[in-house]
Amino acid sequence: MMAPPNTVHQRILMNLSGEIREYIKKSGGTCEVFPAPFAVFLNQDDRNYVEPDISVICDKNKLEEKGYNGAPDLIIEIISLSTERMDYGIKPFKYRSAAVREYWIVNPVTRTVNVYDFEHDEKTRQYSFEDEIQVCIFCSHLCIRISDLL
């Protein structure tokens, strides 16, 4: 049994989702933001899915009532004690293999964000909550400072 997300986790989830959604809306974009719970069927089958904290989806052709069939453009996981090992260990490989373009790991305890830019095959970059972090899938036009969202 997993513990429910704490207040900081939920605050980051809601505010980060909102920040990305507002950027998309203001820039006339067509991508959509889906916070958890939202099923992502990476292997495009009906049984195995992940539930990222935040999924940003630009290809709406794969959206269905039950979730999304394929790789979201951006996945953000907010670390909790019960998910830390999976988020840092297994998920980067799983998401890269599935063709996710960008993956963020937000760690409220260490106040760091690891950004994987799989699309451009960049090395992982680590930021502090006080740094401005560029969202790679939006060609760096959107910069987010996590400390502003707390």
mmCIF file with all atom_site columns, C-alpha atoms in Angstrom:
data_model
loop_
_atom_site.group_PDB
_atom_site.id
_atom_site.type_symbol
_atom_site.label_atom_id
_atom_site.label_alt_id
_atom_site.label_comp_id
_atom_site.label_asym_id
_atom_site.label_entity_id
_atom_site.label_seq_id
_atom_site.pdbx_PDB_ins_code
_atom_site.Cartn_x
_atom_site.Cartn_y
_atom_site.Cartn_z
_atom_site.occupancy
_atom_site.B_iso_or_equiv
_atom_site.pdbx_formal_charge
_atom_site.auth_seq_id
_atom_site.auth_comp_id
_atom_site.auth_asym_id
_atom_site.auth_atom_id
_atom_site.pdbx_PDB_model_num
ATOM 1   C CA . MET A 1 1   ? 0.000   0.000  0.000   1.00 0.00 ? 1   MET A CA 1
ATOM 2   C CA . MET A 1 2   ? 1.351   3.434  -0.953  1.00 0.00 ? 2   MET A CA 1
ATOM 3   C CA . ALA A 1 3   ? 1.035   6.499  1.257   1.00 0.00 ? 3   ALA A CA 1
ATOM 4   C CA . PRO A 1 4   ? -1.002  9.365  -0.178  1.00 0.00 ? 4   PRO A CA 1
ATOM 5   C CA . PRO A 1 5   ? 0.949   12.320 -1.604  1.00 0.00 ? 5   PRO A CA 1
ATOM 6   C CA . ASN A 1 6   ? 1.788   15.033 0.903   1.00 0.00 ? 6   ASN A CA 1
ATOM 7   C CA . THR A 1 7   ? 0.880   18.719 0.718   1.00 0.00 ? 7   THR A CA 1
ATOM 8   C CA . VAL A 1 8   ? 4.141   19.828 -0.927  1.00 0.00 ? 8   VAL A CA 1
ATOM 9   C CA . HIS A 1 9   ? 3.792   17.098 -3.587  1.00 0.00 ? 9   HIS A CA 1
ATOM 10  C CA . GLN A 1 10  ? 0.235   18.194 -4.383  1.00 0.00 ? 10  GLN A CA 1
ATOM 11  C CA . ARG A 1 11  ? 1.138   21.907 -4.403  1.00 0.00 ? 11  ARG A CA 1
ATOM 12  C CA . ILE A 1 12  ? 3.951   21.288 -6.901  1.00 0.00 ? 12  ILE A CA 1
ATOM 13  C CA . LEU A 1 13  ? 1.678   19.034 -8.993  1.00 0.00 ? 13  LEU A CA 1
ATOM 14  C CA . MET A 1 14  ? -1.140  21.571 -9.239  1.00 0.00 ? 14  MET A CA 1
ATOM 15  C CA . ASN A 1 15  ? 0.990   24.683 -9.721  1.00 0.00 ? 15  ASN A CA 1
ATOM 16  C CA . LEU A 1 16  ? 3.394   23.112 -12.221 1.00 0.00 ? 16  LEU A CA 1
ATOM 17  C CA . SER A 1 17  ? 0.478   21.684 -14.232 1.00 0.00 ? 17  SER A CA 1
ATOM 18  C CA . GLY A 1 18  ? -1.174  25.101 -14.184 1.00 0.00 ? 18  GLY A CA 1
ATOM 19  C CA . GLU A 1 19  ? 1.994   26.920 -15.243 1.00 0.00 ? 19  GLU A CA 1
ATOM 20  C CA . ILE A 1 20  ? 2.466   24.636 -18.248 1.00 0.00 ? 20  ILE A CA 1
ATOM 21  C CA . ARG A 1 21  ? -1.243  24.761 -19.152 1.00 0.00 ? 21  ARG A CA 1
ATOM 22  C CA . GLU A 1 22  ? -1.249  28.579 -19.053 1.00 0.00 ? 22  GLU A CA 1
ATOM 23  C CA . TYR A 1 23  ? 1.854   28.754 -21.262 1.00 0.00 ? 23  TYR A CA 1
ATOM 24  C CA . ILE A 1 24  ? 0.220   26.460 -23.825 1.00 0.00 ? 24  ILE A CA 1
ATOM 25  C CA . LYS A 1 25  ? -2.998  28.489 -23.769 1.00 0.00 ? 25  LYS A CA 1
ATOM 26  C CA . LYS A 1 26  ? -1.242  31.880 -24.084 1.00 0.00 ? 26  LYS A CA 1
ATOM 27  C CA . SER A 1 27  ? 1.013   30.696 -26.913 1.00 0.00 ? 27  SER A CA 1
ATOM 28  C CA . GLY A 1 28  ? -1.887  29.185 -28.873 1.00 0.00 ? 28  GLY A CA 1
ATOM 29  C CA . GLY A 1 29  ? -0.496  25.669 -28.513 1.00 0.00 ? 29  GLY A CA 1
ATOM 30  C CA . THR A 1 30  ? -2.494  22.502 -28.932 1.00 0.00 ? 30  THR A CA 1
ATOM 31  C CA . CYS A 1 31  ? -0.824  20.308 -26.313 1.00 0.00 ? 31  CYS A CA 1
ATOM 32  C CA . GLU A 1 32  ? -2.767  19.265 -23.220 1.00 0.00 ? 32  GLU A CA 1
ATOM 33  C CA . VAL A 1 33  ? -1.693  18.759 -19.620 1.00 0.00 ? 33  VAL A CA 1
ATOM 34  C CA . PHE A 1 34  ? -2.996  15.745 -17.693 1.00 0.00 ? 34  PHE A CA 1
ATOM 35  C CA . PRO A 1 35  ? -2.216  15.479 -13.961 1.00 0.00 ? 35  PRO A CA 1
ATOM 36  C CA . ALA A 1 36  ? -2.426  12.129 -12.149 1.00 0.00 ? 36  ALA A CA 1
ATOM 37  C CA . PRO A 1 37  ? -4.368  9.966  -12.014 1.00 0.00 ? 37  PRO A CA 1
ATOM 38  C CA . PHE A 1 38  ? -4.128  9.484  -15.785 1.00 0.00 ? 38  PHE A CA 1
ATOM 39  C CA . ALA A 1 39  ? -3.241  6.205  -17.498 1.00 0.00 ? 39  ALA A CA 1
ATOM 40  C CA . VAL A 1 40  ? -0.430  6.179  -20.055 1.00 0.00 ? 40  VAL A CA 1
ATOM 41  C CA . PHE A 1 41  ? -0.177  2.945  -22.047 1.00 0.00 ? 41  PHE A CA 1
ATOM 42  C CA . LEU A 1 42  ? 3.451   3.192  -23.198 1.00 0.00 ? 42  LEU A CA 1
ATOM 43  C CA . ASN A 1 43  ? 3.386   -0.254 -24.831 1.00 0.00 ? 43  ASN A CA 1
ATOM 44  C CA . GLN A 1 44  ? 0.044   0.442  -26.499 1.00 0.00 ? 44  GLN A CA 1
ATOM 45  C CA . ASP A 1 45  ? -1.660  -2.525 -24.877 1.00 0.00 ? 45  ASP A CA 1
ATOM 46  C CA . ASP A 1 46  ? -4.765  -2.580 -22.703 1.00 0.00 ? 46  ASP A CA 1
ATOM 47  C CA . ARG A 1 47  ? -3.162  -3.925 -19.531 1.00 0.00 ? 47  ARG A CA 1
ATOM 48  C CA . ASN A 1 48  ? 0.147   -2.267 -18.700 1.00 0.00 ? 48  ASN A CA 1
ATOM 49  C CA . TYR A 1 49  ? 0.228   1.433  -17.944 1.00 0.00 ? 49  TYR A CA 1
ATOM 50  C CA . VAL A 1 50  ? 2.024   4.057  -15.890 1.00 0.00 ? 50  VAL A CA 1
ATOM 51  C CA . GLU A 1 51  ? 0.467   7.021  -14.091 1.00 0.00 ? 51  GLU A CA 1
ATOM 52  C CA . PRO A 1 52  ? 2.933   9.924  -14.231 1.00 0.00 ? 52  PRO A CA 1
ATOM 53  C CA . ASP A 1 53  ? 2.256   12.861 -11.936 1.00 0.00 ? 53  ASP A CA 1
ATOM 54  C CA . ILE A 1 54  ? 2.064   15.136 -15.006 1.00 0.00 ? 54  ILE A CA 1
ATOM 55  C CA . SER A 1 55  ? 1.777   14.166 -18.680 1.00 0.00 ? 55  SER A CA 1
ATOM 56  C CA . VAL A 1 56  ? 1.971   16.731 -21.481 1.00 0.00 ? 56  VAL A CA 1
ATOM 57  C CA . ILE A 1 57  ? 0.485   15.393 -24.697 1.00 0.00 ? 57  ILE A CA 1
ATOM 58  C CA . CYS A 1 58  ? 0.732   17.060 -28.092 1.00 0.00 ? 58  CYS A CA 1
ATOM 59  C CA . ASP A 1 59  ? -0.459  14.192 -30.348 1.00 0.00 ? 59  ASP A CA 1
ATOM 60  C CA . LYS A 1 60  ? -4.152  13.967 -29.547 1.00 0.00 ? 60  LYS A CA 1
ATOM 61  C CA . ASN A 1 61  ? -4.728  11.149 -32.061 1.00 0.00 ? 61  ASN A CA 1
ATOM 62  C CA . LYS A 1 62  ? -3.692  8.634  -29.395 1.00 0.00 ? 62  LYS A CA 1
ATOM 63  C CA . LEU A 1 63  ? -5.985  10.013 -26.673 1.00 0.00 ? 63  LEU A CA 1
ATOM 64  C CA . GLU A 1 64  ? -8.854  7.783  -25.610 1.00 0.00 ? 64  GLU A CA 1
ATOM 65  C CA . GLU A 1 65  ? -11.355 7.830  -22.765 1.00 0.00 ? 65  GLU A CA 1
ATOM 66  C CA . LYS A 1 66  ? -9.249  5.346  -20.780 1.00 0.00 ? 66  LYS A CA 1
ATOM 67  C CA . GLY A 1 67  ? -6.016  7.346  -21.199 1.00 0.00 ? 67  GLY A CA 1
ATOM 68  C CA . TYR A 1 68  ? -3.212  7.741  -23.725 1.00 0.00 ? 68  TYR A CA 1
ATOM 69  C CA . ASN A 1 69  ? -1.746  5.090  -26.040 1.00 0.00 ? 69  ASN A CA 1
ATOM 70  C CA . GLY A 1 70  ? 1.884   5.998  -26.618 1.00 0.00 ? 70  GLY A CA 1
ATOM 71  C CA . ALA A 1 71  ? 4.601   8.248  -25.279 1.00 0.00 ? 71  ALA A CA 1
ATOM 72  C CA . PRO A 1 72  ? 3.690   11.692 -23.910 1.00 0.00 ? 72  PRO A CA 1
ATOM 73  C CA . ASP A 1 73  ? 5.905   14.567 -25.015 1.00 0.00 ? 73  ASP A CA 1
ATOM 74  C CA . LEU A 1 74  ? 6.775   15.482 -21.427 1.00 0.00 ? 74  LEU A CA 1
ATOM 75  C CA . ILE A 1 75  ? 6.461   13.420 -18.253 1.00 0.00 ? 75  ILE A CA 1
ATOM 76  C CA . ILE A 1 76  ? 7.038   14.881 -14.802 1.00 0.00 ? 76  ILE A CA 1
ATOM 77  C CA . GLU A 1 77  ? 7.356   12.721 -11.698 1.00 0.00 ? 77  GLU A CA 1
ATOM 78  C CA . ILE A 1 78  ? 7.361   14.279 -8.238  1.00 0.00 ? 78  ILE A CA 1
ATOM 79  C CA . ILE A 1 79  ? 9.348   12.097 -5.859  1.00 0.00 ? 79  ILE A CA 1
ATOM 80  C CA . SER A 1 80  ? 7.794   10.527 -2.817  1.00 0.00 ? 80  SER A CA 1
ATOM 81  C CA . LEU A 1 81  ? 9.488   7.949  -0.599  1.00 0.00 ? 81  LEU A CA 1
ATOM 82  C CA . SER A 1 82  ? 7.480   5.083  -2.092  1.00 0.00 ? 82  SER A CA 1
ATOM 83  C CA . THR A 1 83  ? 8.340   5.987  -5.731  1.00 0.00 ? 83  THR A CA 1
ATOM 84  C CA . GLU A 1 84  ? 11.909  7.301  -5.504  1.00 0.00 ? 84  GLU A CA 1
ATOM 85  C CA . ARG A 1 85  ? 13.678  4.108  -6.604  1.00 0.00 ? 85  ARG A CA 1
ATOM 86  C CA . MET A 1 86  ? 11.410  3.649  -9.633  1.00 0.00 ? 86  MET A CA 1
ATOM 87  C CA . ASP A 1 87  ? 11.468  7.333  -10.646 1.00 0.00 ? 87  ASP A CA 1
ATOM 88  C CA . TYR A 1 88  ? 15.280  7.537  -10.684 1.00 0.00 ? 88  TYR A CA 1
ATOM 89  C CA . GLY A 1 89  ? 16.092  3.950  -11.660 1.00 0.00 ? 89  GLY A CA 1
ATOM 90  C CA . ILE A 1 90  ? 13.617  2.258  -13.967 1.00 0.00 ? 90  ILE A CA 1
ATOM 91  C CA . LYS A 1 91  ? 11.508  5.074  -15.381 1.00 0.00 ? 91  LYS A CA 1
ATOM 92  C CA . PRO A 1 92  ? 14.240  7.016  -17.241 1.00 0.00 ? 92  PRO A CA 1
ATOM 93  C CA . PHE A 1 93  ? 15.074  3.889  -19.250 1.00 0.00 ? 93  PHE A CA 1
ATOM 94  C CA . LYS A 1 94  ? 11.407  2.967  -19.734 1.00 0.00 ? 94  LYS A CA 1
ATOM 95  C CA . TYR A 1 95  ? 10.446  6.482  -20.864 1.00 0.00 ? 95  TYR A CA 1
ATOM 96  C CA . ARG A 1 96  ? 13.416  6.894  -23.183 1.00 0.00 ? 96  ARG A CA 1
ATOM 97  C CA . SER A 1 97  ? 12.727  3.489  -24.783 1.00 0.00 ? 97  SER A CA 1
ATOM 98  C CA . ALA A 1 98  ? 9.106   4.472  -25.329 1.00 0.00 ? 98  ALA A CA 1
ATOM 99  C CA . ALA A 1 99  ? 10.165  7.737  -27.104 1.00 0.00 ? 99  ALA A CA 1
ATOM 100 C CA . VAL A 1 100 ? 9.117   10.237 -24.430 1.00 0.00 ? 100 VAL A CA 1
ATOM 101 C CA . ARG A 1 101 ? 10.728  13.502 -25.524 1.00 0.00 ? 101 ARG A CA 1
ATOM 102 C CA . GLU A 1 102 ? 11.460  14.934 -22.064 1.00 0.00 ? 102 GLU A CA 1
ATOM 103 C CA . TYR A 1 103 ? 11.346  13.625 -18.485 1.00 0.00 ? 103 TYR A CA 1
ATOM 104 C CA . TRP A 1 104 ? 11.599  15.587 -15.234 1.00 0.00 ? 104 TRP A CA 1
ATOM 105 C CA . ILE A 1 105 ? 12.169  14.216 -11.739 1.00 0.00 ? 105 ILE A CA 1
ATOM 106 C CA . VAL A 1 106 ? 11.184  16.784 -9.113  1.00 0.00 ? 106 VAL A CA 1
ATOM 107 C CA . ASN A 1 107 ? 12.545  15.999 -5.643  1.00 0.00 ? 107 ASN A CA 1
ATOM 108 C CA . PRO A 1 108 ? 10.975  18.117 -2.864  1.00 0.00 ? 108 PRO A CA 1
ATOM 109 C CA . VAL A 1 109 ? 13.350  16.716 -0.213  1.00 0.00 ? 109 VAL A CA 1
ATOM 110 C CA . THR A 1 110 ? 16.616  17.649 -1.980  1.00 0.00 ? 110 THR A CA 1
ATOM 111 C CA . ARG A 1 111 ? 14.923  20.593 -3.753  1.00 0.00 ? 111 ARG A CA 1
ATOM 112 C CA . THR A 1 112 ? 16.357  19.446 -7.087  1.00 0.00 ? 112 THR A CA 1
ATOM 113 C CA . VAL A 1 113 ? 14.970  18.739 -10.547 1.00 0.00 ? 113 VAL A CA 1
ATOM 114 C CA . ASN A 1 114 ? 16.639  16.300 -12.949 1.00 0.00 ? 114 ASN A CA 1
ATOM 115 C CA . VAL A 1 115 ? 15.789  17.031 -16.582 1.00 0.00 ? 115 VAL A CA 1
ATOM 116 C CA . TYR A 1 116 ? 16.284  14.406 -19.281 1.00 0.00 ? 116 TYR A CA 1
ATOM 117 C CA . ASP A 1 117 ? 16.085  15.850 -22.819 1.00 0.00 ? 117 ASP A CA 1
ATOM 118 C CA . PHE A 1 118 ? 15.689  12.567 -24.713 1.00 0.00 ? 118 PHE A CA 1
ATOM 119 C CA . GLU A 1 119 ? 14.712  14.289 -27.952 1.00 0.00 ? 119 GLU A CA 1
ATOM 120 C CA . HIS A 1 120 ? 18.063  16.036 -28.287 1.00 0.00 ? 120 HIS A CA 1
ATOM 121 C CA . ASP A 1 121 ? 19.992  13.265 -26.540 1.00 0.00 ? 121 ASP A CA 1
ATOM 122 C CA . GLU A 1 122 ? 21.357  15.769 -24.056 1.00 0.00 ? 122 GLU A CA 1
ATOM 123 C CA . LYS A 1 123 ? 22.901  14.600 -20.817 1.00 0.00 ? 123 LYS A CA 1
ATOM 124 C CA . THR A 1 124 ? 20.807  14.840 -17.705 1.00 0.00 ? 124 THR A CA 1
ATOM 125 C CA . ARG A 1 125 ? 20.900  18.247 -16.119 1.00 0.00 ? 125 ARG A CA 1
ATOM 126 C CA . GLN A 1 126 ? 20.224  18.855 -12.468 1.00 0.00 ? 126 GLN A CA 1
ATOM 127 C CA . TYR A 1 127 ? 18.727  22.116 -11.241 1.00 0.00 ? 127 TYR A CA 1
ATOM 128 C CA . SER A 1 128 ? 17.850  23.503 -7.840  1.00 0.00 ? 128 SER A CA 1
ATOM 129 C CA . PHE A 1 129 ? 14.350  24.746 -7.074  1.00 0.00 ? 129 PHE A CA 1
ATOM 130 C CA . GLU A 1 130 ? 15.720  28.314 -7.307  1.00 0.00 ? 130 GLU A CA 1
ATOM 131 C CA . ASP A 1 131 ? 17.059  27.874 -10.873 1.00 0.00 ? 131 ASP A CA 1
ATOM 132 C CA . GLU A 1 132 ? 15.067  28.772 -13.980 1.00 0.00 ? 132 GLU A CA 1
ATOM 133 C CA . ILE A 1 133 ? 14.420  25.514 -15.799 1.00 0.00 ? 133 ILE A CA 1
ATOM 134 C CA . GLN A 1 134 ? 13.748  25.573 -19.520 1.00 0.00 ? 134 GLN A CA 1
ATOM 135 C CA . VAL A 1 135 ? 11.086  23.221 -20.823 1.00 0.00 ? 135 VAL A CA 1
ATOM 136 C CA . CYS A 1 136 ? 12.922  21.621 -23.751 1.00 0.00 ? 136 CYS A CA 1
ATOM 137 C CA . ILE A 1 137 ? 9.852   20.522 -25.748 1.00 0.00 ? 137 ILE A CA 1
ATOM 138 C CA . PHE A 1 138 ? 8.766   24.160 -25.996 1.00 0.00 ? 138 PHE A CA 1
ATOM 139 C CA . CYS A 1 139 ? 12.107  25.254 -27.511 1.00 0.00 ? 139 CYS A CA 1
ATOM 140 C CA . SER A 1 140 ? 13.102  26.896 -24.236 1.00 0.00 ? 140 SER A CA 1
ATOM 141 C CA . HIS A 1 141 ? 10.378  29.541 -24.513 1.00 0.00 ? 141 HIS A CA 1
ATOM 142 C CA . LEU A 1 142 ? 8.983   28.447 -21.168 1.00 0.00 ? 142 LEU A CA 1
ATOM 143 C CA . CYS A 1 143 ? 11.161  28.720 -18.066 1.00 0.00 ? 143 CYS A CA 1
ATOM 144 C CA . ILE A 1 144 ? 9.918   27.593 -14.673 1.00 0.00 ? 144 ILE A CA 1
ATOM 145 C CA . ARG A 1 145 ? 11.315  28.211 -11.192 1.00 0.00 ? 145 ARG A CA 1
ATOM 146 C CA . ILE A 1 146 ? 9.902   25.564 -8.831  1.00 0.00 ? 146 ILE A CA 1
ATOM 147 C CA . SER A 1 147 ? 10.492  27.736 -5.727  1.00 0.00 ? 147 SER A CA 1
ATOM 148 C CA . ASP A 1 148 ? 7.975   30.235 -7.197  1.00 0.00 ? 148 ASP A CA 1
ATOM 149 C CA . LEU A 1 149 ? 5.327   27.497 -7.235  1.00 0.00 ? 149 LEU A CA 1
ATOM 150 C CA . LEU A 1 150 ? 5.550   26.581 -3.540  1.00 0.00 ? 150 LEU A CA 1
#
